[in-house]
Coordinates of C-alpha atoms in Angstrom, one line a residue:
X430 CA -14.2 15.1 20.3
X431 CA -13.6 11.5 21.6
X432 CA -11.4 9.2 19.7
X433 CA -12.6 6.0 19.8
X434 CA -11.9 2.1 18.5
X435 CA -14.9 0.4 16.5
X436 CA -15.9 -1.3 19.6
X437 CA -16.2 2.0 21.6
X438 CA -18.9 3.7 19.2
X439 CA -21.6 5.4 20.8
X440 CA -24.3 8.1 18.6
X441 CA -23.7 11.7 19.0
X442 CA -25.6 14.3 19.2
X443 CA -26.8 15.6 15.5
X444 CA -27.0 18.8 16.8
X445 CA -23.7 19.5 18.6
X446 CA -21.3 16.6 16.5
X447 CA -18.6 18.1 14.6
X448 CA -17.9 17.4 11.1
X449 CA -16.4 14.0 11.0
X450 CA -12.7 13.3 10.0
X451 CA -12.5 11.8 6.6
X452 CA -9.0 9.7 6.7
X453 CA -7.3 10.0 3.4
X454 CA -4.7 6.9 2.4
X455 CA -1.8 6.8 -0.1
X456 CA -0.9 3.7 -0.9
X457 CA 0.9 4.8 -4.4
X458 CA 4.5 3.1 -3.0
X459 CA 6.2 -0.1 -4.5
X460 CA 8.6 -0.1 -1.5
X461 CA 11.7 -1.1 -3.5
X462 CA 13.8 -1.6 -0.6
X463 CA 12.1 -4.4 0.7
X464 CA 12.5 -6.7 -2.4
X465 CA 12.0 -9.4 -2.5
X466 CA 8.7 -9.1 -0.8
X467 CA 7.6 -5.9 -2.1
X468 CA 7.3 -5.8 -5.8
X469 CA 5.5 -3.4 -8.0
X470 CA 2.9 -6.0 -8.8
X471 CA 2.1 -6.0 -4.7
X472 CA 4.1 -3.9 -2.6
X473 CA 4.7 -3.6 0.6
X474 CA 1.4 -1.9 1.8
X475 CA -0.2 -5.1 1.2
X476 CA 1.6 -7.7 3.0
X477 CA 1.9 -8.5 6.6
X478 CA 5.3 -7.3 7.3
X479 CA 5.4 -5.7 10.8
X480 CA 2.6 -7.7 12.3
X481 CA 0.2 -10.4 11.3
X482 CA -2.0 -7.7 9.6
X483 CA -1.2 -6.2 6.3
X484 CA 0.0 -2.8 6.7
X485 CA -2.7 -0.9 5.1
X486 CA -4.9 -2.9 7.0
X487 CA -3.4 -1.4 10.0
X488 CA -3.5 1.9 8.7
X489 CA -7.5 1.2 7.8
X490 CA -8.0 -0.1 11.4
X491 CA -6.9 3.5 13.2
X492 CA -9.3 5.4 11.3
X493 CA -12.6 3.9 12.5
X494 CA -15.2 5.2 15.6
X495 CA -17.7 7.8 15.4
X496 CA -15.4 10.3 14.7
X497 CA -13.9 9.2 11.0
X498 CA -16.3 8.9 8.1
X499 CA -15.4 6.3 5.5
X500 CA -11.7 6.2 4.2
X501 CA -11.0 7.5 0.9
X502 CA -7.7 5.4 -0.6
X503 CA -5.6 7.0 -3.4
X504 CA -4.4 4.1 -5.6
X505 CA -2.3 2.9 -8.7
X506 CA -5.0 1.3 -11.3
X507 CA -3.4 -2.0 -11.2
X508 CA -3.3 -2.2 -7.1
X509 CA -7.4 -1.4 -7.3
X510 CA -8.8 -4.8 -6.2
X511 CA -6.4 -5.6 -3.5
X512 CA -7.6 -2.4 -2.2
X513 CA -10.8 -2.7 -2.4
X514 CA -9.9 -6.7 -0.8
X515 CA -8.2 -4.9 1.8
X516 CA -11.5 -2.3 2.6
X517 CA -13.6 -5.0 2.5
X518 CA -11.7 -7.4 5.2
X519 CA -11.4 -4.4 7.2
X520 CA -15.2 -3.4 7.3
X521 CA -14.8 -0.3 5.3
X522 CA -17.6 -1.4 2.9
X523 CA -18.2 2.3 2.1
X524 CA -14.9 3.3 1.8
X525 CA -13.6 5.0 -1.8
X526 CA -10.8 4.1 -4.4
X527 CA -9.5 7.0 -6.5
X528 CA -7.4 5.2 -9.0
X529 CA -4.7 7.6 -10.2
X530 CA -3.8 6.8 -14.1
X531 CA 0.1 7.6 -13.6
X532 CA 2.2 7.7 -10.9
X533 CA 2.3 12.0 -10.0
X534 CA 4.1 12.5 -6.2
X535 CA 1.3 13.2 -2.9
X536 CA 0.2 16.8 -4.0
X537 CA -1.6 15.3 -7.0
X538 CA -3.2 12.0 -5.0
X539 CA -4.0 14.4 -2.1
X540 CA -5.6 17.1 -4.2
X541 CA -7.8 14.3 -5.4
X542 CA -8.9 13.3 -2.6
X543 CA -9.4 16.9 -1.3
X544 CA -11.5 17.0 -3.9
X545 CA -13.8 14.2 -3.3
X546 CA -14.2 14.7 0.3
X547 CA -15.1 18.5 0.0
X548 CA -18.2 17.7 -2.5
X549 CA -19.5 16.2 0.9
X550 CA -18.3 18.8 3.3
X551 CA -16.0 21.7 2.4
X552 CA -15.1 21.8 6.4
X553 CA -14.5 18.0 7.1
X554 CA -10.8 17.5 8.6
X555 CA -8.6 15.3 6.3
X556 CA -6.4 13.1 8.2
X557 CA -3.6 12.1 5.6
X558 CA -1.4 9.2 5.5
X559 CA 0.7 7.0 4.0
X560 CA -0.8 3.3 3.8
X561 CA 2.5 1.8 5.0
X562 CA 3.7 3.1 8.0
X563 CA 4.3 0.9 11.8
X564 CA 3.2 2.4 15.1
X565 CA 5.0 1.0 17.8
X566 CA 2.8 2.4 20.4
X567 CA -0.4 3.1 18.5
X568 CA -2.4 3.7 22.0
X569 CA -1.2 7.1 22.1
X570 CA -2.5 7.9 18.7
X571 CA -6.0 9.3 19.7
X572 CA -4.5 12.2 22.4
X573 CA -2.6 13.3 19.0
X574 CA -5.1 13.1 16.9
X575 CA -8.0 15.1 19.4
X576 CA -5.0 17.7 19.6
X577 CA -4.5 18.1 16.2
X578 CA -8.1 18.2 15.2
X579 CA -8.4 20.9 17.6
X580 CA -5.5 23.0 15.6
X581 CA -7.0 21.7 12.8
X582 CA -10.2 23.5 13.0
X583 CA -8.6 26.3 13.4
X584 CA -7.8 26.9 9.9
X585 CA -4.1 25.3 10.0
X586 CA -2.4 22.3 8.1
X587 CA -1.3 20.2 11.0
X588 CA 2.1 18.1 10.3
X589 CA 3.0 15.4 13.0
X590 CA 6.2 15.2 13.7
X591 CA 7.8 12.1 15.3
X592 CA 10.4 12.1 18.3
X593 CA 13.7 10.8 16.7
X594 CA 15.7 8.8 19.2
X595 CA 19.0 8.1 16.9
X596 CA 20.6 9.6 14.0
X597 CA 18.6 8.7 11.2
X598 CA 19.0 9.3 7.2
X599 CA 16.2 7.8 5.9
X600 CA 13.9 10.4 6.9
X601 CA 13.3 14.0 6.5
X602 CA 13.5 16.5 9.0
X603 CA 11.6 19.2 10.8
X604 CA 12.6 22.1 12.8
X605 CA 10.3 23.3 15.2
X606 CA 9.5 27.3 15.7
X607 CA 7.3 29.3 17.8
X608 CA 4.6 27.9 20.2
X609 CA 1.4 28.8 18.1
X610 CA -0.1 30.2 21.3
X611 CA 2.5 32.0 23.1
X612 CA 0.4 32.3 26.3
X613 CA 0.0 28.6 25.9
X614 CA 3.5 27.1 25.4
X615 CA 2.9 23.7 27.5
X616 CA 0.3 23.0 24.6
X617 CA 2.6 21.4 22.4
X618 CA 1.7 23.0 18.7
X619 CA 4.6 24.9 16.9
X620 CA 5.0 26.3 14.0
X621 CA 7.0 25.1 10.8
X622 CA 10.3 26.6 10.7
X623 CA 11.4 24.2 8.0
X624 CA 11.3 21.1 6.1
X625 CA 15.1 19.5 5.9
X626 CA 15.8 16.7 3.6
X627 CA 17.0 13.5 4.3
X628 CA 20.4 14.4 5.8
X629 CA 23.9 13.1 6.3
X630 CA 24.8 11.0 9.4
X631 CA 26.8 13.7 10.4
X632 CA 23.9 16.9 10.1
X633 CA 21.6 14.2 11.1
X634 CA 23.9 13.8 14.3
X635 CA 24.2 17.1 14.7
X636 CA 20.4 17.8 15.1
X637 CA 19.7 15.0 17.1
X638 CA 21.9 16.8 19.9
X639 CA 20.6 20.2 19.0
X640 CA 17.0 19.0 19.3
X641 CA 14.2 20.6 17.9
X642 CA 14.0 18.9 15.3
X643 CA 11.4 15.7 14.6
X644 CA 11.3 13.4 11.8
X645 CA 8.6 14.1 9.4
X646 CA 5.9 11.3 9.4
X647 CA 4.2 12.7 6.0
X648 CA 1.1 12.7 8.2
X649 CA -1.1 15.7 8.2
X650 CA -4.3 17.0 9.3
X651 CA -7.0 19.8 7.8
X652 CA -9.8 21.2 7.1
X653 CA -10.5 19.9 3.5
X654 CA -11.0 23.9 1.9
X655 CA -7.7 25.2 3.7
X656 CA -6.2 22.3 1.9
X657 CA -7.7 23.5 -1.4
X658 CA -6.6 27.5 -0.8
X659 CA -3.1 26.2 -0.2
X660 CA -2.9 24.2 -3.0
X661 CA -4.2 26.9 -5.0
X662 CA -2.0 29.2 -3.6
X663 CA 1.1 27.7 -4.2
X664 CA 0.7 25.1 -6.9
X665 CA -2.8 25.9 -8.9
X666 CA -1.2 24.0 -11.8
X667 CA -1.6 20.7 -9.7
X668 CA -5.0 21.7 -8.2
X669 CA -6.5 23.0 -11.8
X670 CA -5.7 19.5 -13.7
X671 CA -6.5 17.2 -10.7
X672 CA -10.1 19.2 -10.9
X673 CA -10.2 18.8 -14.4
X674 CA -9.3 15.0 -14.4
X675 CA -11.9 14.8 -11.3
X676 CA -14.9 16.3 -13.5
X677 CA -14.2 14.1 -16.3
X678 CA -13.2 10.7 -14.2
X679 CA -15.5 7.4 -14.4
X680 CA -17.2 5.3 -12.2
X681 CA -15.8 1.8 -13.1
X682 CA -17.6 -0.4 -10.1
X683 CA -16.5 1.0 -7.1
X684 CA -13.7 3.0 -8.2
X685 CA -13.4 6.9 -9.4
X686 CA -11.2 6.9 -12.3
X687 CA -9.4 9.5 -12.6
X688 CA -8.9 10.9 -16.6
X689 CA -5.5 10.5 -17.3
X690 CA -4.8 13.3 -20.1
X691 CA -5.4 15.9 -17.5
X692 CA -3.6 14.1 -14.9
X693 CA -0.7 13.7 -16.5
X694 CA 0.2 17.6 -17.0
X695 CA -0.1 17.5 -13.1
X696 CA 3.4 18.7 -12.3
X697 CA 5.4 15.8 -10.0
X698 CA 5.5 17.4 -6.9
X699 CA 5.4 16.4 -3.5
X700 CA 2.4 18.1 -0.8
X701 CA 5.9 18.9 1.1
X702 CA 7.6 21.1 -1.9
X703 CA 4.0 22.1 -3.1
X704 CA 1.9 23.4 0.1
X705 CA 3.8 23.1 3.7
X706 CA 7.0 24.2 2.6
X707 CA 5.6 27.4 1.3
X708 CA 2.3 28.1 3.4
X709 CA 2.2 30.2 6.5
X710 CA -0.2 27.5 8.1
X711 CA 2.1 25.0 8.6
X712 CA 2.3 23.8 12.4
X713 CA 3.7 20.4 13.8
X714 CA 2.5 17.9 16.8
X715 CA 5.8 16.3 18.3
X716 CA 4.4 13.1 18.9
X717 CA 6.3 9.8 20.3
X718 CA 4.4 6.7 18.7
X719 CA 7.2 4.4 18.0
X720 CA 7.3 5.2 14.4
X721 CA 8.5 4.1 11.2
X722 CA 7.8 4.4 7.9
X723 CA 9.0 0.5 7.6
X724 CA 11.5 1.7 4.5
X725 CA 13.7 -1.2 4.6
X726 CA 14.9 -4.1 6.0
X727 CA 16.4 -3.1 9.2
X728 CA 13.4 -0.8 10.0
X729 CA 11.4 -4.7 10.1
X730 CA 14.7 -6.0 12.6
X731 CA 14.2 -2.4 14.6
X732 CA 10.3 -3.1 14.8
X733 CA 10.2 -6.9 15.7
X734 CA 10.5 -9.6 18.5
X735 CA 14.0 -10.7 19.4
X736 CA 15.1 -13.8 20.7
X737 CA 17.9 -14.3 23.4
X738 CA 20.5 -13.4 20.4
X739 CA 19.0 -10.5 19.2
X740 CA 17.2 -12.1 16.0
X741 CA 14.1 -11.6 14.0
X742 CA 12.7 -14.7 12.7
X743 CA 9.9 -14.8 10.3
X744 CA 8.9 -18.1 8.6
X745 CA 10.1 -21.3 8.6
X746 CA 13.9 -20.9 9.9
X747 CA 16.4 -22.4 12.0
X748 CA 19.5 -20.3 13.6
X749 CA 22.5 -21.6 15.0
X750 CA 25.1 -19.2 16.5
X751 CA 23.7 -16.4 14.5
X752 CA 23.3 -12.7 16.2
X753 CA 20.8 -9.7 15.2
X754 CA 20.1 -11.2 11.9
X755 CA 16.3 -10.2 10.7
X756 CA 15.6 -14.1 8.4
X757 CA 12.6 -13.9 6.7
X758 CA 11.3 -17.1 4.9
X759 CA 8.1 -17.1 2.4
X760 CA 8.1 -20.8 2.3
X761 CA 11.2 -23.2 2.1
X762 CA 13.3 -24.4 5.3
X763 CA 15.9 -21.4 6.2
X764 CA 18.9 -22.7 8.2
X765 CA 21.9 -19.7 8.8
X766 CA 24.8 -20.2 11.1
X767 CA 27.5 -17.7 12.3
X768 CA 26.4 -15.0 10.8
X769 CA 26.0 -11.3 12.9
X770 CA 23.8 -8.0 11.6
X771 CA 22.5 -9.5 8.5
X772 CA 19.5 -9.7 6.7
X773 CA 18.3 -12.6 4.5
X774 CA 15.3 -12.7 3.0
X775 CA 13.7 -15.9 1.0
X776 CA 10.7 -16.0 -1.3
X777 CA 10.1 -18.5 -3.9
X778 CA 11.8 -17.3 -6.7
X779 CA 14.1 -14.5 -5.3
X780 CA 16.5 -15.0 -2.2
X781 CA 18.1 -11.1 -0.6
X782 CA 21.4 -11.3 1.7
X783 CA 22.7 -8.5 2.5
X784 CA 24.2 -6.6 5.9
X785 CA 22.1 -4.8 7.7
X786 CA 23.9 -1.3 7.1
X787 CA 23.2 -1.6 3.6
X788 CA 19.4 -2.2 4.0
X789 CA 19.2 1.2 2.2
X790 CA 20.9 0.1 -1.1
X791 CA 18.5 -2.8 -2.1
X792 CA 17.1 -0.3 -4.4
X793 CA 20.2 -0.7 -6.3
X794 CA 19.8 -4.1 -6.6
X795 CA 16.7 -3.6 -8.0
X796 CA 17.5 -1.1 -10.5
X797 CA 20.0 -3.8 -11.9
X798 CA 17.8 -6.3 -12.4
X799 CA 15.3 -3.8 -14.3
X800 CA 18.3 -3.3 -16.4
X801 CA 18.8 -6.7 -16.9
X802 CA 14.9 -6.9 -17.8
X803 CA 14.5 -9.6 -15.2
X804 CA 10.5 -10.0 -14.1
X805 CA 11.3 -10.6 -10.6
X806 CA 12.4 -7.3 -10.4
X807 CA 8.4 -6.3 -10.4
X808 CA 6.7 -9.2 -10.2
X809 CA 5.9 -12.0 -8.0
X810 CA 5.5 -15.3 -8.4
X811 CA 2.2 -15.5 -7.0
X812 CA 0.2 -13.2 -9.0
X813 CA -3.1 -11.8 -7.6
X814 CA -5.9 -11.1 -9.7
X815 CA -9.8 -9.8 -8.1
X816 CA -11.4 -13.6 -8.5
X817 CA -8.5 -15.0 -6.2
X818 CA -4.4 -15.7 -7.3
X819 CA -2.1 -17.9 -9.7
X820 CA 1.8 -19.0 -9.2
X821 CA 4.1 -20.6 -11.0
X822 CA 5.4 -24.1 -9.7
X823 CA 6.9 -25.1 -12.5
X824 CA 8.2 -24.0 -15.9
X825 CA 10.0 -26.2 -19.4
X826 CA 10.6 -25.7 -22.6
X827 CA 6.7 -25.7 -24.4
X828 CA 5.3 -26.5 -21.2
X829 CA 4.3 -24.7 -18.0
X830 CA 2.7 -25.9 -14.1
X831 CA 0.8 -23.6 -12.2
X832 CA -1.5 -23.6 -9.0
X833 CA -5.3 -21.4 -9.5
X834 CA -7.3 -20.1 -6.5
X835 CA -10.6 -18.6 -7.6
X836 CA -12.1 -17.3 -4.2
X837 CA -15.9 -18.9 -3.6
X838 CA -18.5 -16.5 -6.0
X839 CA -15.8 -15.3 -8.3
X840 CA -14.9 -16.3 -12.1
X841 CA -12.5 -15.2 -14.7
X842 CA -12.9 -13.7 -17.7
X843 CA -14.8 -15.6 -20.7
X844 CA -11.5 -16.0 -23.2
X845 CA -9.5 -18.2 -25.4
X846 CA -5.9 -18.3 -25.9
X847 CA -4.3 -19.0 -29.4
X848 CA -1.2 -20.6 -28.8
X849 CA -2.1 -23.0 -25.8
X850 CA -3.7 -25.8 -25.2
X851 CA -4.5 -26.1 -20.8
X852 CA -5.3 -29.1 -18.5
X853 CA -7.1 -28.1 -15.3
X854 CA -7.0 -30.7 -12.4
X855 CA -9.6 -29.6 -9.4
X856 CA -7.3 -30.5 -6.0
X857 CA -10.0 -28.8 -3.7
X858 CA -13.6 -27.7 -4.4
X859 CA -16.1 -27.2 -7.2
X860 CA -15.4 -25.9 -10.4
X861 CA -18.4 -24.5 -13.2
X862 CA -16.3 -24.7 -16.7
X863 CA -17.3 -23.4 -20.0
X864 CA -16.3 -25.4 -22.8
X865 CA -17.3 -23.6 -25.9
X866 CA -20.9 -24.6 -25.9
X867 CA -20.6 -26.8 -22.7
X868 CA -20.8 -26.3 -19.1
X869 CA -19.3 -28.6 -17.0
X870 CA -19.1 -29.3 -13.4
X871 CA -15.8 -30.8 -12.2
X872 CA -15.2 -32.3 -8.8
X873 CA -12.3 -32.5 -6.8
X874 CA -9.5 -35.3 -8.3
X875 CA -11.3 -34.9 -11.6
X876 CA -10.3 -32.5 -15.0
X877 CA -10.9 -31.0 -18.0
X878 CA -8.8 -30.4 -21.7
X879 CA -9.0 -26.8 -23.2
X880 CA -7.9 -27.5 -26.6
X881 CA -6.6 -24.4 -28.4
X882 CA -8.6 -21.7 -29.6
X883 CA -11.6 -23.0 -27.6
X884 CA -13.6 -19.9 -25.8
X885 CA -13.5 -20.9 -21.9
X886 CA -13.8 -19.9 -18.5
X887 CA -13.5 -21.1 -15.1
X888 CA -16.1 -20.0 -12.3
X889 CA -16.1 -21.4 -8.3
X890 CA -19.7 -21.9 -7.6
X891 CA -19.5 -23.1 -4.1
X892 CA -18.5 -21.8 -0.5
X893 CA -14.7 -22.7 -0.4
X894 CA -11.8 -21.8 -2.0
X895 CA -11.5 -23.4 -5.7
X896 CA -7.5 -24.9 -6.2
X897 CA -7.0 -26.4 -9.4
X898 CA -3.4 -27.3 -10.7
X899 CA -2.9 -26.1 -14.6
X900 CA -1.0 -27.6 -17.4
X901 CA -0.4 -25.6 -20.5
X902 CA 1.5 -26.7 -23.4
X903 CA 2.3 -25.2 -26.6
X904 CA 4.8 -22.6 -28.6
X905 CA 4.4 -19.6 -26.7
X906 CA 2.9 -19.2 -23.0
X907 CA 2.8 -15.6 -22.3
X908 CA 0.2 -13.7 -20.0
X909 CA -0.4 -11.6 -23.3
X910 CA -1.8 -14.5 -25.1
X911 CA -5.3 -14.0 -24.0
X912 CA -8.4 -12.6 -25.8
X913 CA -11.4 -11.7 -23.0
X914 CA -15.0 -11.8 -24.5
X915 CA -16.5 -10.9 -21.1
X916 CA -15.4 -9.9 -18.3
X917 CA -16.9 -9.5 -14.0
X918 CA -14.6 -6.6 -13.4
X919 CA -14.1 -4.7 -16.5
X920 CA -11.1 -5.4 -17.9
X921 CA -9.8 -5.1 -21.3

């Protein structure tokens, strides 16, 4: 089997074409150690952090050619319609969203998906991955990929297992065994010997100079049944709810939604504790693709374009004397001087600085301002909802400014609020409001009053982006305060 880009795709032959691969994407993360970009409310998967394309956009983008059927993604509830943005800006139209009710570790999200794609084809090849990791040299993807679909169909679970070139922490480890055909041991297939954790510098050191040993990419190829067996083998408490919650899950639009009283007894266990730790068809591909699972800051100053001092520069920034600093601005003028190895990253309510060594502790920082019950901690500014986005510009005491994008087509919700009064100005575009028992079309430089308690909602009838600038005033201003009557995308 060929791997091929969209732009390569020709018709096989009905007779002779092999089941297609069904690519399976997590994208359950929050990415915590890249705060202040990644948040809970949009993490990292969906922003364009190592190129000018999101990252599960990149991931979506490697799966598509005559030999991969339509992506099924594995998703948190409240991540569903930037998802199904990202599928649809990607041409994956037909692609499916499992939403998972609760967060419950890789074997639970992959058994799902197992699931769904063996109702089509018991034998079609699963190629799993995480929706956020960076290939530096994704060309040499499809050779790894026709290999491991060849090992695949064999009946195995096929890891791939990146060449590490320094000592690295952040990952896990594996150690290579036997080739699986002795008689063929040029063929580059071996089996598992064992799954390390993320090590010490020192062990992690000591392996490098060993060799044998590959970081684990969480990537994994095969055969959607073997999966199943495995998982029944070695974890059937995981496999028995997921099917349980599968049988009883809802279509909502163009998601599956998973039940969430059986999903919730799923045990939180990784597919590395629950299956390939344990089975006996564990082999690995060592593959050199440039890696990296993008975990924290300095992976983003590993992965990007220096200038003559060894800098990353994203945004709007200006250096002076500075050396292998990764600056990241989301909007506002940047300036740093004399400053070496750090990273500073600026959004528009949350500034990081920090040395690059520590990249791995922003977690921490995060943890403390959960503590502290700050929002930014989870939340952006800019807050993106499936008619378009809102964010806050500016914020008093009984008052509050924000900007409104409603996406041409789209409309919120029909509601009223009960302890605000708004103002809408339209800036750009055409806006369809409902007053109560009015309708009323309002023009660019013109507005509108919603006085308190009246039932409203705001639609973009036209072909360009709506942008309206809202006023609300009154006692309490809260997200909560909000009563839908009707709602486009099923919300409560």
């Amino acid at each position: 089997m060929t791997f091929m880009t969209a732009t390569d795709v020709t018709v096989p032959n009905p007779e002779t074409a092999l089941p297609p691969i069904t690519p399976i994407v997590l994208s359950g993360g929050t990415g915590t150690r890249l705060w202040p970009v990644s948040r809970a409310s949009h993490p990292k998967q969906f922003w364009a952090l190592a190129s000018k394309q999101t990252m599960i956009g990149e991931t979506l983008q490697r799966a598509m050619g005559e030999a991969f059927a339509p992506p099924i993604v594995v998703c948190n509830q409240a991540h569903r319609f930037l998802v199904a943005e990202q599928l649809r800006e990607n041409g994956c139209e037909n692609g499916r969203i499992i939403l998972e009710p609760a967060v419950r570790n890789t074997a639970a999200a992959i058994a799902a998906a197992a699931l769904v794609a063996a109702q089509d084809n018991p034998e079609t090849l699963l190629w799993i991955m995480a929706a956020d990791a960076a290939f530096r040299y994704p060309e040499r993807l499809p050779a790894v990929l026709e290999k491991a679909a060849k090992v695949a169909r064999e009946g195995y679970i096929v890891t791939f297992g990146m060449k590490p070139d320094v000592a690295e922490t952040g990952y896990g480890y594996i150690r290579t065994g036997a080739p699986l055909h002795p008689d063929q041991p040029d063929e580059g297939v071996y089996r598992v010997t064992q799954f390390i954790e993320k090590p010490d510098h020192l062990r992690a050191t000591e392996m490098l100079r060993e060799g044998g040993y590959l970081w684990n990419s969480g990537m994994f190829m095969a055969p959607a049944s073997v999966m199943l067996d495995e998982l029944a083998r070695h974890e059937p408490e995981v496999l028995e709810n997921v099917r349980t919650a599968l049988a009883r899950s809802q279509h909502d639009l163009t998601f599956r939604r998973l039940e969430a009283e059986s999903f919730l007894r799923c045990p939180n266990v990784s597919i590395d504790y629950a299956v390939m730790e344990r089975t006996d068809r564990a082999m690995v591909i060592p593959a050199d693709l440039g890696w990296s699972d993008v975990g924290n800051w300095n992976a983003l100053w590993e992965l990007g374009d220096k200038d003559a001092g060894g800098n990353v520069v994203v945004g709007d920034v200006v250096l002076e004397q500075s050396h292998n600093c990764y600056v990241r601005s989301e909007g506002m003028l940047t300036a740093v001087a004399g400053l070496t190895d750090i990273v500073l990253v600026v959004t528009t309510d949350a500034v990081l600085a920090i040395h690059r060594d520590y990249a791995q502790d922003v977690s921490a920082l995060v943890a403390q301002l959960k503590k502290a019950s700050r929002t930014e901690a989870e939340i952006h500014n800019r807050c993106y909802r499936p008619w378009g986005f809102y964010e806050g510009l500016i914020q008093g005491e009984r008052f509050q400014v924000k900007r409104i994008v409603v996406y041409p087509g789209q409309k919120l919700s029909l509601q009223k609020h009960f302890h605000r009064a708004e103002h809408w100005v339209v800036v750009s575009g055409t806006a369809l409001v409902t007053r109560d028992d009015e309708n009323l079309l309002i023009q660019e430089n013109e507005s509108v009053y919603l006085p308190l308690g009246c039932m409203h909602r705001l639609e973009n009838p036209g072909r360009i982006p709506l942008t309206l600038i809202e006023v609300q005033s009154g006692p309490y201003l809260g997200e909560d305060d909000i009563v839908r009557f009707e709602d486009t995308y099923g919300r409560q």
